[in-house]
mmCIF file of C-alpha atoms and ligand atoms in Angstrom:
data_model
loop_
_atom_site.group_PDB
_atom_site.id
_atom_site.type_symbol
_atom_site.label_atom_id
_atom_site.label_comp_id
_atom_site.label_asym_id
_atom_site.label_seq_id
_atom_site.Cartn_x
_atom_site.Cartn_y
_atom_site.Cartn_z
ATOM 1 C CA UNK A 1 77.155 -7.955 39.168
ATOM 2 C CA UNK A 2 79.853 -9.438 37.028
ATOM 3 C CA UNK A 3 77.445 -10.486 34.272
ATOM 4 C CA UNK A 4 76.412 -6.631 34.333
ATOM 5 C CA UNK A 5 79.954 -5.824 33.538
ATOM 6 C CA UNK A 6 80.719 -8.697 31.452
ATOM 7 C CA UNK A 7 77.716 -7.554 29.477
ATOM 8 C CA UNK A 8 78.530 -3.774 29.572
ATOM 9 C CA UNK A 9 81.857 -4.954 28.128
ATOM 10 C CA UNK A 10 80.888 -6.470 25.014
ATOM 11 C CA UNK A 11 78.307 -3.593 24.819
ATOM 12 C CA UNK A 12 80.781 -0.978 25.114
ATOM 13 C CA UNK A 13 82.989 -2.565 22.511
ATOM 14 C CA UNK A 14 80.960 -1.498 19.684
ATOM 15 C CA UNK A 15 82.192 1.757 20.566
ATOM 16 C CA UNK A 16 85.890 0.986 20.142
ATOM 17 C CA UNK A 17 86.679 2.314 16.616
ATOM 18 C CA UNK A 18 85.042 5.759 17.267
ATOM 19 C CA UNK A 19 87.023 8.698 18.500
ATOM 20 C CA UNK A 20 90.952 9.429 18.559
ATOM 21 C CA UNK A 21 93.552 9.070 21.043
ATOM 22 C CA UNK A 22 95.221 12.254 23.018
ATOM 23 C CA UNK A 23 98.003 12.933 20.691
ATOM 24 C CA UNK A 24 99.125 16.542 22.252
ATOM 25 C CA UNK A 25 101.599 14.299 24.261
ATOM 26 C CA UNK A 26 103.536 11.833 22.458
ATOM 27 C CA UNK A 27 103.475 9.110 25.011
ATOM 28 C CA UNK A 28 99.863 9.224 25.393
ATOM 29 C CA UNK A 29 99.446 9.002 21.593
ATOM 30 C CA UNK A 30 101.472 5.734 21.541
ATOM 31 C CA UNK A 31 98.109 3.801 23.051
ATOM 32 C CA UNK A 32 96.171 1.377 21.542
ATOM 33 C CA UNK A 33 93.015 2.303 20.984
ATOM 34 C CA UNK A 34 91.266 -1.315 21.076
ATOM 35 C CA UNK A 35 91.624 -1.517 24.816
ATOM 36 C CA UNK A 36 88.742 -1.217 27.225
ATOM 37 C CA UNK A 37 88.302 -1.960 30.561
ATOM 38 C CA UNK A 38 85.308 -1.634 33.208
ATOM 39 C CA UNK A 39 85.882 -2.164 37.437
ATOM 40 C CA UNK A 40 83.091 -1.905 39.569
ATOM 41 C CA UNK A 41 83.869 -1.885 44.004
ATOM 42 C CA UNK A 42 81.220 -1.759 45.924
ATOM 43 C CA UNK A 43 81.190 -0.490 49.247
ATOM 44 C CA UNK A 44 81.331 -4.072 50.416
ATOM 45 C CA UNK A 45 84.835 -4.516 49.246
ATOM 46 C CA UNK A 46 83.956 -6.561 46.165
ATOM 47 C CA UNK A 47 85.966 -5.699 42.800
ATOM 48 C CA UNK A 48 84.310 -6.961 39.749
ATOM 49 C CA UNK A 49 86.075 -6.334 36.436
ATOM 50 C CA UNK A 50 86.265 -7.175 32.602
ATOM 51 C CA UNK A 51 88.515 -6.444 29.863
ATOM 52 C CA UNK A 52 91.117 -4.685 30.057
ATOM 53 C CA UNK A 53 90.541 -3.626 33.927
ATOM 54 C CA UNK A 54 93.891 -4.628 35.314
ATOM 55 C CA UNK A 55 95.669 -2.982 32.519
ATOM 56 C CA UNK A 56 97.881 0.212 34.549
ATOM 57 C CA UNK A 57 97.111 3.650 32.284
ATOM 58 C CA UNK A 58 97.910 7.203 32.529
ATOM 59 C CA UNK A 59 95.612 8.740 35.251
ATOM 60 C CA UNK A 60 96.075 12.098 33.451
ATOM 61 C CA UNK A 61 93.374 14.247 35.421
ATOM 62 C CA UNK A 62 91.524 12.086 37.654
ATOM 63 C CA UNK A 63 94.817 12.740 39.494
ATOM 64 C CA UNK A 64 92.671 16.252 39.804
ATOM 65 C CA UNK A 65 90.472 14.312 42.430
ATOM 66 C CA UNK A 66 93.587 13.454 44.702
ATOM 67 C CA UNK A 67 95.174 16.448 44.280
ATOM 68 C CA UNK A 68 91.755 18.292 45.206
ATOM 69 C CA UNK A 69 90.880 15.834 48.603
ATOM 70 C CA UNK A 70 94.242 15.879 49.676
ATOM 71 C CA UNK A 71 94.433 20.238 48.955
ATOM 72 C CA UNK A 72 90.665 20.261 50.678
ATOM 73 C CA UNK A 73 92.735 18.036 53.567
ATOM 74 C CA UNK A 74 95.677 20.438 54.592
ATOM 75 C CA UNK A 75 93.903 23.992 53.442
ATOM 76 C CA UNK A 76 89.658 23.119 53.962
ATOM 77 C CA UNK A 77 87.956 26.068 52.368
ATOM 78 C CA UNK A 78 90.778 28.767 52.428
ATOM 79 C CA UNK A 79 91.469 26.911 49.107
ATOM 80 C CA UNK A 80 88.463 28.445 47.860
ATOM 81 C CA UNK A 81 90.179 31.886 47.919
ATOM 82 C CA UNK A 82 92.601 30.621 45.127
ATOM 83 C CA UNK A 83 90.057 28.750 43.009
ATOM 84 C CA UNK A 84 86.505 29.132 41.877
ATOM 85 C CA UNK A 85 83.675 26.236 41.534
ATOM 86 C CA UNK A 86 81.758 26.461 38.927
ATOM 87 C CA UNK A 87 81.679 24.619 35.415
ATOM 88 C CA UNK A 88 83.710 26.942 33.260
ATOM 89 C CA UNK A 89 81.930 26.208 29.830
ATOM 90 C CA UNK A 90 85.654 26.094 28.207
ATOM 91 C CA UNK A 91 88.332 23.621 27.173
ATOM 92 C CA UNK A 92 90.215 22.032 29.941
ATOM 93 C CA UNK A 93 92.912 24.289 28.689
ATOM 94 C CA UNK A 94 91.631 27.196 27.695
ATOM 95 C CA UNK A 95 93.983 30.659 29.150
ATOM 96 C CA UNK A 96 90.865 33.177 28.120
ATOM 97 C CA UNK A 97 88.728 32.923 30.681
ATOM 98 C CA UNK A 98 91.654 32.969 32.947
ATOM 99 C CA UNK A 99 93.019 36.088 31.589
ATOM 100 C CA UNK A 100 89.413 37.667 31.892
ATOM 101 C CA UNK A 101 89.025 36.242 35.383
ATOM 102 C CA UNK A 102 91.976 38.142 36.708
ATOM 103 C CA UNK A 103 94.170 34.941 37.162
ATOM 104 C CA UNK A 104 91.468 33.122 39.638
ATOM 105 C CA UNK A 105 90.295 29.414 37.513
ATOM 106 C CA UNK A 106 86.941 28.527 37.520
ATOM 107 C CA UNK A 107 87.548 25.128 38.934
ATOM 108 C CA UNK A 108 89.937 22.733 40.630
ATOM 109 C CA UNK A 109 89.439 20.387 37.500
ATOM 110 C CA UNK A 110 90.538 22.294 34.972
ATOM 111 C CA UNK A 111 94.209 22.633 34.102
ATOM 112 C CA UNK A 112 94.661 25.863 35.732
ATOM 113 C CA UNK A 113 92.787 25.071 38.530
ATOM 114 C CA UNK A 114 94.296 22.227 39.189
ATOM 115 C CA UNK A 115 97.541 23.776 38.773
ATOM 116 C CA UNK A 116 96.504 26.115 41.829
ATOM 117 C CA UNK A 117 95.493 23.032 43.663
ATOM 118 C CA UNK A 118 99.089 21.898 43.113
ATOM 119 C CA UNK A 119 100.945 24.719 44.235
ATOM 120 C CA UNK A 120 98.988 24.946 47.834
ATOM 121 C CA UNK A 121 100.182 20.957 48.003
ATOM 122 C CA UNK A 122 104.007 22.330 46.894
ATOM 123 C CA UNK A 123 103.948 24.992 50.397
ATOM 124 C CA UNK A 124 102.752 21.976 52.781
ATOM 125 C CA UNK A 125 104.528 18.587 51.519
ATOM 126 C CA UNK A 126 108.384 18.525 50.263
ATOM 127 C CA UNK A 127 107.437 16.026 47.602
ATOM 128 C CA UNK A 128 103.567 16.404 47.027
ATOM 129 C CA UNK A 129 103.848 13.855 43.940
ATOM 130 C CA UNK A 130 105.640 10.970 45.946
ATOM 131 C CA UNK A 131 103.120 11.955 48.589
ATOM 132 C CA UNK A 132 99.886 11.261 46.375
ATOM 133 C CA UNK A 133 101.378 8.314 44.677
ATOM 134 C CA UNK A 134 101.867 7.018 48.656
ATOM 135 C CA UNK A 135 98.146 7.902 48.866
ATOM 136 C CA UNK A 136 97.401 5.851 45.550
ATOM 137 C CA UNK A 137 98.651 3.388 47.014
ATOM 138 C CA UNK A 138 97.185 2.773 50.372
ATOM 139 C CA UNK A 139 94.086 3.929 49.025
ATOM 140 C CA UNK A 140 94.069 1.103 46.023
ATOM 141 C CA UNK A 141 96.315 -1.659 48.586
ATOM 142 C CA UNK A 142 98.598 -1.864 45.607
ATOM 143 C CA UNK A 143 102.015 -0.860 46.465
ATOM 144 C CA UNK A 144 103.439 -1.536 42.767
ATOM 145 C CA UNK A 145 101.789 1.864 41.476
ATOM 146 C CA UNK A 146 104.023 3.980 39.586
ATOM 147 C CA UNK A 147 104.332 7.306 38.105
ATOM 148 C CA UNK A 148 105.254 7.003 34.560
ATOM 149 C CA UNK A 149 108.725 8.916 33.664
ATOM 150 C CA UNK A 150 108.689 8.582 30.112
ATOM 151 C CA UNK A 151 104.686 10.551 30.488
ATOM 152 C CA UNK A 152 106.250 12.879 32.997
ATOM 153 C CA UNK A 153 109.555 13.510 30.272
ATOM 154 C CA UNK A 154 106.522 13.871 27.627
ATOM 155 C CA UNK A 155 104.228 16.368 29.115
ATOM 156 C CA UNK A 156 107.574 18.635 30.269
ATOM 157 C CA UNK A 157 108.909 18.698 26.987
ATOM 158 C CA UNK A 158 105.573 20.072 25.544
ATOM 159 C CA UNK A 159 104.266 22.075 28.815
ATOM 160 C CA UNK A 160 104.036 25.443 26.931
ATOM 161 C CA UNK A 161 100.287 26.140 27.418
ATOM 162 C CA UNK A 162 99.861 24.722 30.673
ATOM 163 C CA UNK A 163 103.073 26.716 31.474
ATOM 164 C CA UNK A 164 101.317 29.856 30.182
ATOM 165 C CA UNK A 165 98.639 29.305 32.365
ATOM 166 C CA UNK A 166 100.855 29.089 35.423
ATOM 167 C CA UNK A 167 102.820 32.233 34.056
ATOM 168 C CA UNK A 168 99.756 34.025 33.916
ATOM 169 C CA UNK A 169 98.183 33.383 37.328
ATOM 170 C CA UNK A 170 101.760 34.157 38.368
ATOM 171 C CA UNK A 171 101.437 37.245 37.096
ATOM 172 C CA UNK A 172 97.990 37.377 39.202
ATOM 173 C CA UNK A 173 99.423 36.739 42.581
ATOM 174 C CA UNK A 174 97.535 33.601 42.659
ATOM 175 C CA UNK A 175 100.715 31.200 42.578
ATOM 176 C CA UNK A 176 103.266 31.116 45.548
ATOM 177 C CA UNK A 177 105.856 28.806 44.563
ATOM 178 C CA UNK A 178 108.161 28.568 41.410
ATOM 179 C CA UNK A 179 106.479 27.988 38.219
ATOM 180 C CA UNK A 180 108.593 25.179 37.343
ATOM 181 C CA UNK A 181 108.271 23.258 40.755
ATOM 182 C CA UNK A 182 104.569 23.488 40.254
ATOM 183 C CA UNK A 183 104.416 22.598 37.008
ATOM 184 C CA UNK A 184 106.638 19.668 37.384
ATOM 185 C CA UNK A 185 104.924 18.285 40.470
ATOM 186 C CA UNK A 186 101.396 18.509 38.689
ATOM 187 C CA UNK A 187 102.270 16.574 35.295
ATOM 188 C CA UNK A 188 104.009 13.860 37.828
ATOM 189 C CA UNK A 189 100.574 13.228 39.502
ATOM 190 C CA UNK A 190 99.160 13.569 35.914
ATOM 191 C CA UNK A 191 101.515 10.816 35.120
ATOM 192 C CA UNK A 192 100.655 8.132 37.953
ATOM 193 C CA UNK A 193 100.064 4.968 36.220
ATOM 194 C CA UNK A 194 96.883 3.149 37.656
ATOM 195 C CA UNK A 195 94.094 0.350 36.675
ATOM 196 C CA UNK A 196 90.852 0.288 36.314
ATOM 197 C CA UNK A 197 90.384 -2.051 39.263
ATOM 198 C CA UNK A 198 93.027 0.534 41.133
ATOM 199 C CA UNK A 199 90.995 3.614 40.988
ATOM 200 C CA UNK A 200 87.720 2.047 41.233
ATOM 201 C CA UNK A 201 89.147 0.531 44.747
ATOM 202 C CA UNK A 202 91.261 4.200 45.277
ATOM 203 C CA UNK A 203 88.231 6.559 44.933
ATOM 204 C CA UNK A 204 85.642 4.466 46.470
ATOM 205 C CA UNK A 205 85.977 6.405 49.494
ATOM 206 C CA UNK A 206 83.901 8.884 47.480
ATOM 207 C CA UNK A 207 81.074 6.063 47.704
ATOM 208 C CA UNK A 208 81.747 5.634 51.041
ATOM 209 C CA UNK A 209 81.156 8.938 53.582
ATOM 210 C CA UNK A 210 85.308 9.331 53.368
ATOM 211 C CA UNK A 211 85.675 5.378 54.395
ATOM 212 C CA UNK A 212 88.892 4.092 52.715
ATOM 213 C CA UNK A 213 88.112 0.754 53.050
ATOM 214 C CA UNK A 214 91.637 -0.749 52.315
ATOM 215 C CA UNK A 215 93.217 1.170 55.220
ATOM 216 C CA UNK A 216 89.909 1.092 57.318
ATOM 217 C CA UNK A 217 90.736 4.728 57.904
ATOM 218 C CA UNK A 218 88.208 7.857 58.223
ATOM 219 C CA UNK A 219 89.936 9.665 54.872
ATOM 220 C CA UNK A 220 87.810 12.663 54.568
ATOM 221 C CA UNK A 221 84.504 14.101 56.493
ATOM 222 C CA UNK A 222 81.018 13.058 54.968
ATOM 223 C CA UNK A 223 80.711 16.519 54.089
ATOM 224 C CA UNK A 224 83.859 16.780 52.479
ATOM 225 C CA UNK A 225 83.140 13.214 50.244
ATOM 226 C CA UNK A 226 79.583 14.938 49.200
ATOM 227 C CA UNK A 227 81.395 17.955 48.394
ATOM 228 C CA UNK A 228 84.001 16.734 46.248
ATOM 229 C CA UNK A 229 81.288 14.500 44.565
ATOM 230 C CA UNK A 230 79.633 17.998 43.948
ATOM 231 C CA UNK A 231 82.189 19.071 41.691
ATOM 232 C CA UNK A 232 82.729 15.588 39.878
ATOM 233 C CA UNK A 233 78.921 15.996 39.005
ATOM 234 C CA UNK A 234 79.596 19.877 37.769
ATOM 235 C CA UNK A 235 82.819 20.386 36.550
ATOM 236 C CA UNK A 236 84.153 16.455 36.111
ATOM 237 C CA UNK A 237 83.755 16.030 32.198
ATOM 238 C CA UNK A 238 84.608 19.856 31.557
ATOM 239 C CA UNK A 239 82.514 21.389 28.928
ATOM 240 C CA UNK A 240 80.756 18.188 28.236
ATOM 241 C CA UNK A 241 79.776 17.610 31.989
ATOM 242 C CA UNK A 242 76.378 19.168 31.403
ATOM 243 C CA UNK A 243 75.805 16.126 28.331
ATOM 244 C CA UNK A 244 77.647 13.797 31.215
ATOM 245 C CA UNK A 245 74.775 14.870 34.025
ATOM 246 C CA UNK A 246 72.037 14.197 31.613
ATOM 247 C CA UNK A 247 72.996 10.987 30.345
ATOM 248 C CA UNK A 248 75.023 9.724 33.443
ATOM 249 C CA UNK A 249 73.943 11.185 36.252
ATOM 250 C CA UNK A 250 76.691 10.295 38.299
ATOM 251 C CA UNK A 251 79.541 12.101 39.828
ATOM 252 C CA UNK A 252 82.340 11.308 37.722
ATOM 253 C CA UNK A 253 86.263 12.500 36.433
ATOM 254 C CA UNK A 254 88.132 11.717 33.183
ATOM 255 C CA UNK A 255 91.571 12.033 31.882
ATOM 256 C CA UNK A 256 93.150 12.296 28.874
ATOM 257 C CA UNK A 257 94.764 8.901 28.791
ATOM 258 C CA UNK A 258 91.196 7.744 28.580
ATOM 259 C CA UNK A 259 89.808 6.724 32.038
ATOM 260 C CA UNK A 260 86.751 7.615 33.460
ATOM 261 C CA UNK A 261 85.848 6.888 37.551
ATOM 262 C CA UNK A 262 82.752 7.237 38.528
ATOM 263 C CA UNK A 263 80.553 7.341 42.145
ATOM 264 C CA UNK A 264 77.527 5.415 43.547
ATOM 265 C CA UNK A 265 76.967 7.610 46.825
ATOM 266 C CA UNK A 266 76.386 4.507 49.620
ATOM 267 C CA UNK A 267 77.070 1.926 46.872
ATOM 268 C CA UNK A 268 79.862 1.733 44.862
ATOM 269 C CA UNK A 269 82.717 3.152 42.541
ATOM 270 C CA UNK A 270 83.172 2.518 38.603
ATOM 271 C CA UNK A 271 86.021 3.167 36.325
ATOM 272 C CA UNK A 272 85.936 2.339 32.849
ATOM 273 C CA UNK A 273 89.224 2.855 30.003
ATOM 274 C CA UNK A 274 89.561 3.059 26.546
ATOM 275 C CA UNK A 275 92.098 5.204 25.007
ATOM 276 C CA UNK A 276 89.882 6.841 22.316
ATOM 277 C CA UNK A 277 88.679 10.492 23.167
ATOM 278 C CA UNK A 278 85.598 12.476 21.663
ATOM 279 C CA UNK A 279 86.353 16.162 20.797
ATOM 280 C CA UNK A 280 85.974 17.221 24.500
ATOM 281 C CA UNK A 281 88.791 15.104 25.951
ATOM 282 C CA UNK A 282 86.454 12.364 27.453
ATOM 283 C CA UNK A 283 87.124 8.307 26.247
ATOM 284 C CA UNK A 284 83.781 7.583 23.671
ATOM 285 C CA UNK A 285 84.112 3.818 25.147
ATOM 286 C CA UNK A 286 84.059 4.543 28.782
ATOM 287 C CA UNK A 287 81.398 7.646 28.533
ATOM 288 C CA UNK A 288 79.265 4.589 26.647
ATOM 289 C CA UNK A 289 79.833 1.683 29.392
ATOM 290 C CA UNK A 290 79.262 4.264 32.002
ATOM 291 C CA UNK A 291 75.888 5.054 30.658
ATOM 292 C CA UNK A 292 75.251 1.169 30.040
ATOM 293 C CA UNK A 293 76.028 0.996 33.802
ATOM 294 C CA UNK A 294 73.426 3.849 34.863
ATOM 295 C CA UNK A 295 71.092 1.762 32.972
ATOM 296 C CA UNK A 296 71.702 -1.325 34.732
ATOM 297 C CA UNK A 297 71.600 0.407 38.302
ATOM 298 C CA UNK A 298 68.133 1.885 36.932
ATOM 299 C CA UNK A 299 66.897 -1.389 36.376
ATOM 300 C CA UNK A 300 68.416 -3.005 39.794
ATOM 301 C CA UNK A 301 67.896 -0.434 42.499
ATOM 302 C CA UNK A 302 68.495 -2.927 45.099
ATOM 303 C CA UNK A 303 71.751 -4.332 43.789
ATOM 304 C CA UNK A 304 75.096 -4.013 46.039
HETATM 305 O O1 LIG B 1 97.698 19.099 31.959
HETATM 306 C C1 LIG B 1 97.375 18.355 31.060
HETATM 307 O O2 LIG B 1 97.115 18.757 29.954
HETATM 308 C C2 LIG B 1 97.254 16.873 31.378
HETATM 309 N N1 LIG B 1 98.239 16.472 32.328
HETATM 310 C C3 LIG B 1 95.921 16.530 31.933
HETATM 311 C C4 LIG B 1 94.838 16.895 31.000
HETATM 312 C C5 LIG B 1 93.674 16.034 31.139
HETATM 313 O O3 LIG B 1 93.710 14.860 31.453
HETATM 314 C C6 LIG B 1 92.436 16.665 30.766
HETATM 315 N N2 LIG B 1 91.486 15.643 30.672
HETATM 316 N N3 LIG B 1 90.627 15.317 30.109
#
């Protein structure tokens, strides 16, 4: 396995050069767009990495995932009332479907949809952001996580669209807390700074029937794992999840600050960074190791 990644890597690196990073925040445009890292857990608790793995990065929206299990945890399927679940063909951050759809997102993965996630998390915990970052951190057995304030600072200072979003679904009944609470709580999950090798370990619970292996705790129901994966596999690269499916074929979610995690049901987890995004939002280096990886598990069936 770690020649596979070693070899994915140097593969992958050709890629580095292609694509620009997110610049809508300035923080995120400060990275460097060389780096690249790949971390593969398996379900046997082995972490195999290269590159840039250990390198902490802005989780952006793969903080989507957390913020989904842990809204699927305290609300199960009322949440479903607030939020649709189907692929919404738009940018992450598009407000005219939401308009047309009378306030009600398509998704939990898309800004606004997440942004409902977020508010059911604001009525049940007094500080749902200190709460996930707890979570990050028994789930990845690395207590040193952070959430970034200079990201956080960042993302508030130019929240106007995501802000219009939450305005309008305000305006829609579909928000019960304060805009501002909501929106601050969401860009400081957005903001959680994690590894590859964290969030491979993190989410491999999602490999693993709801096992967290680092706290040897039941985190979610089967079901609930398969149906979270679900949504990775139909709404986890936004408009480009379709071109994700076909090349991929593996439930995955990616952020703006360039990470990608992705899920071997019964097997293992995969994340893979690099800073440098297509037109979509989703890293051109990780989209191309992830792919290399699919390859490899084609041609290794029996492997971990
Ligand atoms: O709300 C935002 O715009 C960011 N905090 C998250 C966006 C994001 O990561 C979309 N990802 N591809």
């Amino acid at each position: 396995m770690q020649s596979w990644v070693d070899s994915i890597h140097a593969r992958a690196r050709t890629r580095l050069g292609s694509g620009r990073v997110a610049s809508y925040i300035p923080a995120l445009a400060q990275q460097d767009p060389e780096r690249l890292g790949i971390a593969v857990y398996t379900n046997a608790g082995e972490l195999y990495s290269a590159g840039d793995a250990g390198v902490p990065f802005s989780i952006q929206s793969i903080a989507k995932v957390l913020l989904l299990t842990l809204a699927l945890r305290t609300h199960g399927e009322a949440l479903w009332q607030r939020v649709g679940l189907n692929p919404s063909g738009m940018p992450f951050n598009s407000l005219a479907q939401l308009e047309a759809e009378r306030g009600k997102p398509r998704n939990p993965f898309i800004n606004a949809g997440a942004i409902v996630v977020t508010d059911r998390l604001v009525g049940s915990f007094a500080t749902p952001d200190k709460h996930l970052q707890d979570v990050a951190r028994r789930l990845s057995g690395n207590v040193s996580i952070l959430i970034d304030a200079e990201v956080l600072a960042s993302e508030w200072q130019h929240r106007s669209r995501n802000a219009a979003a939450a305005y309008l679904m305000k305006a829609f009944g579909n928000l019960d807390n304060e805009v501002d609470e909501v929106l601050r709580t969401y860009f400081s999950c957005c903001a959680l700074s994690m590894s590859c090798s964290d969030l491979s370990v993190a989410l491999n619970f999602l490999a693993a029937d709801g096992h967290a292996r680092a706290t040897g705790e039941r985190f979610v129901s089967p079901g609930m794992t398969r149906r979270i994966n679900s949504i990775m596999s139909t709404c986890g690269l936004y408009d480009a999840a379709g071109d994700f499916a076909y090349r991929v074929g593996l439930p995955a979610k990616s952020g703006v600050g360039g990470g990608i995690v992705a899920v071997v049901p019964g097997r293992m987890t995969v994340c893979a960074w690099s800073p440098a995004l297509d037109e979509s939002g989703n890293s051109v280096a990780a989209q191309y190791a992830l792919e290399l990886f699919a390859e490899e598990l084609d041609a290794h069936p029996q492997e971990a």
